[in-house]
Amino acid sequence: TATQQEIPVSENAETTGIGIFTYENLLPGTYTLTETAAPAGYALPANTTWTVTVSETGEVTVTGEDFNTENNTITNTRIEGTFSFTKVDQDGVALEGATFALVDANQQMITATANTAAGVFTYENLLPGTYTLTETAAPEGYVLPENAQWTVVVDAGHGGSDPGKVG
């Protein structure tokens, strides 16, 4: 019977690929596997502790919620945010017809996923990071604002920083 001890990944787990860990030479007994931190951009599963049992014959079983026994995996969910704003005139009235470009840190263009009401733009499924929002065309009869560029930050605990009404 193994005694309870902490076996840090850095000391006893061999990384065999991205996110794959192998524990070798475990003595028969019961162990607790705990995920203490998710990879950057991912959330921990609801359950972060599993029971690992090593039999006298070396058979290993893992039990606990959120552990897939078919392929021995624990799934971390990618963190995604939503950013929404409304294009308005100097009086706060929503305007249709503006065009915006949202690009990520790699200069990849992100497409607005919805424009459900006059002047409302929504970007969904954004990964944590810093984005640049640029108004590229003003509505008919209007000119672009002097500063037509904003920084949008999506972090693990929140959606995008919201400039609110863009005028």
PDB file of C-alpha atoms in Angstrom:
ATOM      1  CA  THR A   1       0.000   0.000   0.000  1.00  0.00           C
ATOM      2  CA  ALA A   2       1.469   3.326  -1.079  1.00  0.00           C
ATOM      3  CA  THR A   3       1.524   6.156   1.379  1.00  0.00           C
ATOM      4  CA  GLN A   4       0.034   9.482   0.418  1.00  0.00           C
ATOM      5  CA  GLN A   5       2.659  11.710  -1.132  1.00  0.00           C
ATOM      6  CA  GLU A   6       2.765  14.567  -3.576  1.00  0.00           C
ATOM      7  CA  ILE A   7       4.419  13.660  -6.865  1.00  0.00           C
ATOM      8  CA  PRO A   8       5.064  16.897  -8.780  1.00  0.00           C
ATOM      9  CA  VAL A   9       4.843  16.685 -12.569  1.00  0.00           C
ATOM     10  CA  SER A  10       8.247  18.288 -12.901  1.00  0.00           C
ATOM     11  CA  GLU A  11       9.901  15.458 -10.983  1.00  0.00           C
ATOM     12  CA  ASN A  12       8.039  12.289 -11.927  1.00  0.00           C
ATOM     13  CA  ALA A  13       6.078  12.862 -15.124  1.00  0.00           C
ATOM     14  CA  GLU A  14       7.671  12.553 -18.507  1.00  0.00           C
ATOM     15  CA  THR A  15       6.267  14.867 -21.162  1.00  0.00           C
ATOM     16  CA  THR A  16       5.700  12.795 -24.295  1.00  0.00           C
ATOM     17  CA  GLY A  17       3.980  15.523 -26.333  1.00  0.00           C
ATOM     18  CA  ILE A  18       2.079  18.724 -25.921  1.00  0.00           C
ATOM     19  CA  GLY A  19      -0.054  18.270 -22.829  1.00  0.00           C
ATOM     20  CA  ILE A  20       0.739  14.556 -22.472  1.00  0.00           C
ATOM     21  CA  PHE A  21       2.255  13.319 -19.215  1.00  0.00           C
ATOM     22  CA  THR A  22       3.389   9.829 -18.282  1.00  0.00           C
ATOM     23  CA  TYR A  23       3.995   8.678 -14.723  1.00  0.00           C
ATOM     24  CA  GLU A  24       6.179   5.589 -14.547  1.00  0.00           C
ATOM     25  CA  ASN A  25       7.171   3.147 -11.835  1.00  0.00           C
ATOM     26  CA  LEU A  26       4.257   3.939  -9.545  1.00  0.00           C
ATOM     27  CA  LEU A  27       3.927   1.454  -6.725  1.00  0.00           C
ATOM     28  CA  PRO A  28       0.584  -0.305  -6.210  1.00  0.00           C
ATOM     29  CA  GLY A  29      -1.772   1.977  -4.303  1.00  0.00           C
ATOM     30  CA  THR A  30      -4.119   4.889  -4.625  1.00  0.00           C
ATOM     31  CA  TYR A  31      -3.001   8.297  -5.815  1.00  0.00           C
ATOM     32  CA  THR A  32      -4.704  11.644  -6.320  1.00  0.00           C
ATOM     33  CA  LEU A  33      -4.129  13.408  -9.623  1.00  0.00           C
ATOM     34  CA  THR A  34      -4.809  17.148  -9.447  1.00  0.00           C
ATOM     35  CA  GLU A  35      -4.688  19.681 -12.259  1.00  0.00           C
ATOM     36  CA  THR A  36      -3.603  22.907 -10.592  1.00  0.00           C
ATOM     37  CA  ALA A  37      -3.393  25.240 -13.593  1.00  0.00           C
ATOM     38  CA  ALA A  38      -4.784  25.192 -17.110  1.00  0.00           C
ATOM     39  CA  PRO A  39      -2.651  26.097 -20.131  1.00  0.00           C
ATOM     40  CA  ALA A  40      -2.755  29.757 -21.168  1.00  0.00           C
ATOM     41  CA  GLY A  41      -6.049  30.539 -22.896  1.00  0.00           C
ATOM     42  CA  TYR A  42      -7.874  27.551 -21.399  1.00  0.00           C
ATOM     43  CA  ALA A  43     -10.105  27.004 -18.361  1.00  0.00           C
ATOM     44  CA  LEU A  44      -9.798  24.220 -15.828  1.00  0.00           C
ATOM     45  CA  PRO A  45     -12.548  21.588 -15.988  1.00  0.00           C
ATOM     46  CA  ALA A  46     -15.256  21.689 -13.292  1.00  0.00           C
ATOM     47  CA  ASN A  47     -13.527  18.807 -11.525  1.00  0.00           C
ATOM     48  CA  THR A  48      -9.751  19.048 -11.113  1.00  0.00           C
ATOM     49  CA  THR A  49      -9.036  15.996  -8.963  1.00  0.00           C
ATOM     50  CA  TRP A  50      -9.093  12.319  -9.960  1.00  0.00           C
ATOM     51  CA  THR A  51      -8.297   9.075  -8.150  1.00  0.00           C
ATOM     52  CA  VAL A  52      -5.621   6.897  -9.728  1.00  0.00           C
ATOM     53  CA  THR A  53      -5.448   3.300  -8.539  1.00  0.00           C
ATOM     54  CA  VAL A  54      -2.526   1.030  -9.381  1.00  0.00           C
ATOM     55  CA  SER A  55      -3.291  -2.655  -8.732  1.00  0.00           C
ATOM     56  CA  GLU A  56      -0.775  -5.283  -7.575  1.00  0.00           C
ATOM     57  CA  THR A  57      -0.610  -6.457 -11.226  1.00  0.00           C
ATOM     58  CA  GLY A  58       0.159  -2.936 -12.463  1.00  0.00           C
ATOM     59  CA  GLU A  59      -3.279  -2.216 -13.943  1.00  0.00           C
ATOM     60  CA  VAL A  60      -4.091   1.480 -13.666  1.00  0.00           C
ATOM     61  CA  THR A  61      -7.598   2.882 -13.340  1.00  0.00           C
ATOM     62  CA  VAL A  62      -8.587   6.518 -13.093  1.00  0.00           C
ATOM     63  CA  THR A  63     -11.922   7.583 -11.676  1.00  0.00           C
ATOM     64  CA  GLY A  64     -13.542  10.951 -11.321  1.00  0.00           C
ATOM     65  CA  GLU A  65     -15.719  13.405 -13.166  1.00  0.00           C
ATOM     66  CA  ASP A  66     -14.328  14.995 -16.370  1.00  0.00           C
ATOM     67  CA  PHE A  67     -11.845  12.164 -17.047  1.00  0.00           C
ATOM     68  CA  ASN A  68     -12.364  10.331 -20.348  1.00  0.00           C
ATOM     69  CA  THR A  69     -11.448   6.696 -19.658  1.00  0.00           C
ATOM     70  CA  GLU A  70     -11.703   5.705 -23.354  1.00  0.00           C
ATOM     71  CA  ASN A  71      -8.630   7.695 -24.316  1.00  0.00           C
ATOM     72  CA  ASN A  72      -7.265   8.793 -20.915  1.00  0.00           C
ATOM     73  CA  THR A  73      -7.845  12.494 -21.457  1.00  0.00           C
ATOM     74  CA  ILE A  74      -8.856  15.505 -19.431  1.00  0.00           C
ATOM     75  CA  THR A  75     -10.364  18.300 -21.518  1.00  0.00           C
ATOM     76  CA  ASN A  76      -9.665  21.960 -20.877  1.00  0.00           C
ATOM     77  CA  THR A  77     -12.097  24.332 -22.567  1.00  0.00           C
ATOM     78  CA  ARG A  78     -10.720  27.166 -24.628  1.00  0.00           C
ATOM     79  CA  ILE A  79     -11.586  30.561 -23.148  1.00  0.00           C
ATOM     80  CA  GLU A  80     -13.400  32.781 -25.614  1.00  0.00           C
ATOM     81  CA  GLY A  81     -14.786  36.251 -25.234  1.00  0.00           C
ATOM     82  CA  THR A  82     -17.373  38.430 -26.945  1.00  0.00           C
ATOM     83  CA  PHE A  83     -16.926  42.090 -27.786  1.00  0.00           C
ATOM     84  CA  SER A  84     -19.829  44.311 -28.845  1.00  0.00           C
ATOM     85  CA  PHE A  85     -20.259  48.030 -29.469  1.00  0.00           C
ATOM     86  CA  THR A  86     -22.598  50.517 -31.154  1.00  0.00           C
ATOM     87  CA  LYS A  87     -21.582  53.130 -33.734  1.00  0.00           C
ATOM     88  CA  VAL A  88     -23.261  56.454 -32.834  1.00  0.00           C
ATOM     89  CA  ASP A  89     -23.290  60.085 -33.963  1.00  0.00           C
ATOM     90  CA  GLN A  90     -22.400  63.105 -31.807  1.00  0.00           C
ATOM     91  CA  ASP A  91     -25.877  62.958 -30.204  1.00  0.00           C
ATOM     92  CA  GLY A  92     -25.646  59.280 -29.304  1.00  0.00           C
ATOM     93  CA  VAL A  93     -28.000  58.114 -32.085  1.00  0.00           C
ATOM     94  CA  ALA A  94     -27.052  54.717 -33.555  1.00  0.00           C
ATOM     95  CA  LEU A  95     -25.745  54.844 -37.131  1.00  0.00           C
ATOM     96  CA  GLU A  96     -25.818  52.252 -39.879  1.00  0.00           C
ATOM     97  CA  GLY A  97     -23.250  52.015 -42.640  1.00  0.00           C
ATOM     98  CA  ALA A  98     -19.929  52.230 -40.808  1.00  0.00           C
ATOM     99  CA  THR A  99     -17.241  49.653 -41.539  1.00  0.00           C
ATOM    100  CA  PHE A 100     -14.802  48.367 -38.919  1.00  0.00           C
ATOM    101  CA  ALA A 101     -11.792  46.064 -38.990  1.00  0.00           C
ATOM    102  CA  LEU A 102     -10.788  44.053 -35.925  1.00  0.00           C
ATOM    103  CA  VAL A 103      -7.350  42.448 -36.136  1.00  0.00           C
ATOM    104  CA  ASP A 104      -5.488  40.262 -33.651  1.00  0.00           C
ATOM    105  CA  ALA A 105      -1.838  40.529 -32.617  1.00  0.00           C
ATOM    106  CA  ASN A 106      -0.859  38.496 -35.717  1.00  0.00           C
ATOM    107  CA  GLN A 107      -2.682  40.988 -37.983  1.00  0.00           C
ATOM    108  CA  GLN A 108      -5.377  38.409 -38.755  1.00  0.00           C
ATOM    109  CA  MET A 109      -8.746  40.008 -39.580  1.00  0.00           C
ATOM    110  CA  ILE A 110     -11.644  38.947 -37.340  1.00  0.00           C
ATOM    111  CA  THR A 111     -15.094  39.043 -38.921  1.00  0.00           C
ATOM    112  CA  ALA A 112     -18.018  40.558 -37.035  1.00  0.00           C
ATOM    113  CA  THR A 113     -20.444  37.747 -36.239  1.00  0.00           C
ATOM    114  CA  ALA A 114     -23.523  39.926 -35.920  1.00  0.00           C
ATOM    115  CA  ASN A 115     -24.888  43.337 -36.814  1.00  0.00           C
ATOM    116  CA  THR A 116     -28.331  42.820 -35.336  1.00  0.00           C
ATOM    117  CA  ALA A 117     -29.433  46.434 -34.973  1.00  0.00           C
ATOM    118  CA  ALA A 118     -28.529  49.782 -36.442  1.00  0.00           C
ATOM    119  CA  GLY A 119     -24.852  50.326 -35.790  1.00  0.00           C
ATOM    120  CA  VAL A 120     -24.369  47.338 -33.462  1.00  0.00           C
ATOM    121  CA  PHE A 121     -21.274  45.218 -34.103  1.00  0.00           C
ATOM    122  CA  THR A 122     -20.497  41.985 -32.265  1.00  0.00           C
ATOM    123  CA  TYR A 123     -17.364  39.846 -32.408  1.00  0.00           C
ATOM    124  CA  GLU A 124     -17.651  36.403 -30.812  1.00  0.00           C
ATOM    125  CA  ASN A 125     -15.325  33.500 -30.011  1.00  0.00           C
ATOM    126  CA  LEU A 126     -12.363  35.791 -29.390  1.00  0.00           C
ATOM    127  CA  LEU A 127      -9.338  34.189 -27.792  1.00  0.00           C
ATOM    128  CA  PRO A 128      -7.648  36.048 -24.934  1.00  0.00           C
ATOM    129  CA  GLY A 129      -5.334  38.690 -26.318  1.00  0.00           C
ATOM    130  CA  THR A 130      -5.035  42.226 -27.588  1.00  0.00           C
ATOM    131  CA  TYR A 131      -6.882  43.323 -30.705  1.00  0.00           C
ATOM    132  CA  THR A 132      -6.973  46.547 -32.693  1.00  0.00           C
ATOM    133  CA  LEU A 133     -10.352  47.922 -33.800  1.00  0.00           C
ATOM    134  CA  THR A 134     -10.219  50.440 -36.671  1.00  0.00           C
ATOM    135  CA  GLU A 135     -13.110  52.287 -38.255  1.00  0.00           C
ATOM    136  CA  THR A 136     -12.307  52.003 -41.966  1.00  0.00           C
ATOM    137  CA  ALA A 137     -15.355  53.769 -43.436  1.00  0.00           C
ATOM    138  CA  ALA A 138     -17.785  56.243 -41.879  1.00  0.00           C
ATOM    139  CA  PRO A 139     -21.522  56.095 -42.592  1.00  0.00           C
ATOM    140  CA  GLU A 140     -22.711  58.120 -45.570  1.00  0.00           C
ATOM    141  CA  GLY A 141     -22.729  61.824 -44.744  1.00  0.00           C
ATOM    142  CA  TYR A 142     -20.189  61.444 -41.913  1.00  0.00           C
ATOM    143  CA  VAL A 143     -16.410  61.618 -41.684  1.00  0.00           C
ATOM    144  CA  LEU A 144     -14.116  59.278 -39.820  1.00  0.00           C
ATOM    145  CA  PRO A 145     -13.278  60.384 -36.278  1.00  0.00           C
ATOM    146  CA  GLU A 146      -9.835  61.933 -35.794  1.00  0.00           C
ATOM    147  CA  ASN A 147      -8.737  58.879 -33.819  1.00  0.00           C
ATOM    148  CA  ALA A 148     -10.513  55.950 -35.478  1.00  0.00           C
ATOM    149  CA  GLN A 149      -8.542  53.187 -33.744  1.00  0.00           C
ATOM    150  CA  TRP A 150      -9.072  51.484 -30.380  1.00  0.00           C
ATOM    151  CA  THR A 151      -7.343  48.718 -28.431  1.00  0.00           C
ATOM    152  CA  VAL A 152      -9.554  45.816 -27.342  1.00  0.00           C
ATOM    153  CA  VAL A 153      -8.282  43.457 -24.647  1.00  0.00           C
ATOM    154  CA  VAL A 154      -9.901  40.067 -24.065  1.00  0.00           C
ATOM    155  CA  ASP A 155      -8.678  38.351 -20.910  1.00  0.00           C
ATOM    156  CA  ALA A 156      -9.440  35.074 -19.155  1.00  0.00           C
ATOM    157  CA  GLY A 157     -11.958  36.555 -16.738  1.00  0.00           C
ATOM    158  CA  HIS A 158     -13.798  38.933 -19.018  1.00  0.00           C
ATOM    159  CA  GLY A 159     -14.931  39.561 -22.558  1.00  0.00           C
ATOM    160  CA  GLY A 160     -13.495  42.442 -24.529  1.00  0.00           C
ATOM    161  CA  SER A 161     -12.844  45.809 -23.011  1.00  0.00           C
ATOM    162  CA  ASP A 162     -15.758  47.789 -24.333  1.00  0.00           C
ATOM    163  CA  PRO A 163     -15.258  51.238 -25.776  1.00  0.00           C
ATOM    164  CA  GLY A 164     -19.074  51.328 -25.592  1.00  0.00           C
ATOM    165  CA  LYS A 165     -20.515  53.707 -28.114  1.00  0.00           C
ATOM    166  CA  VAL A 166     -18.070  54.489 -30.867  1.00  0.00           C
ATOM    167  CA  GLY A 167     -18.665  57.926 -32.358  1.00  0.00           C
TER     168      GLY A 167
END
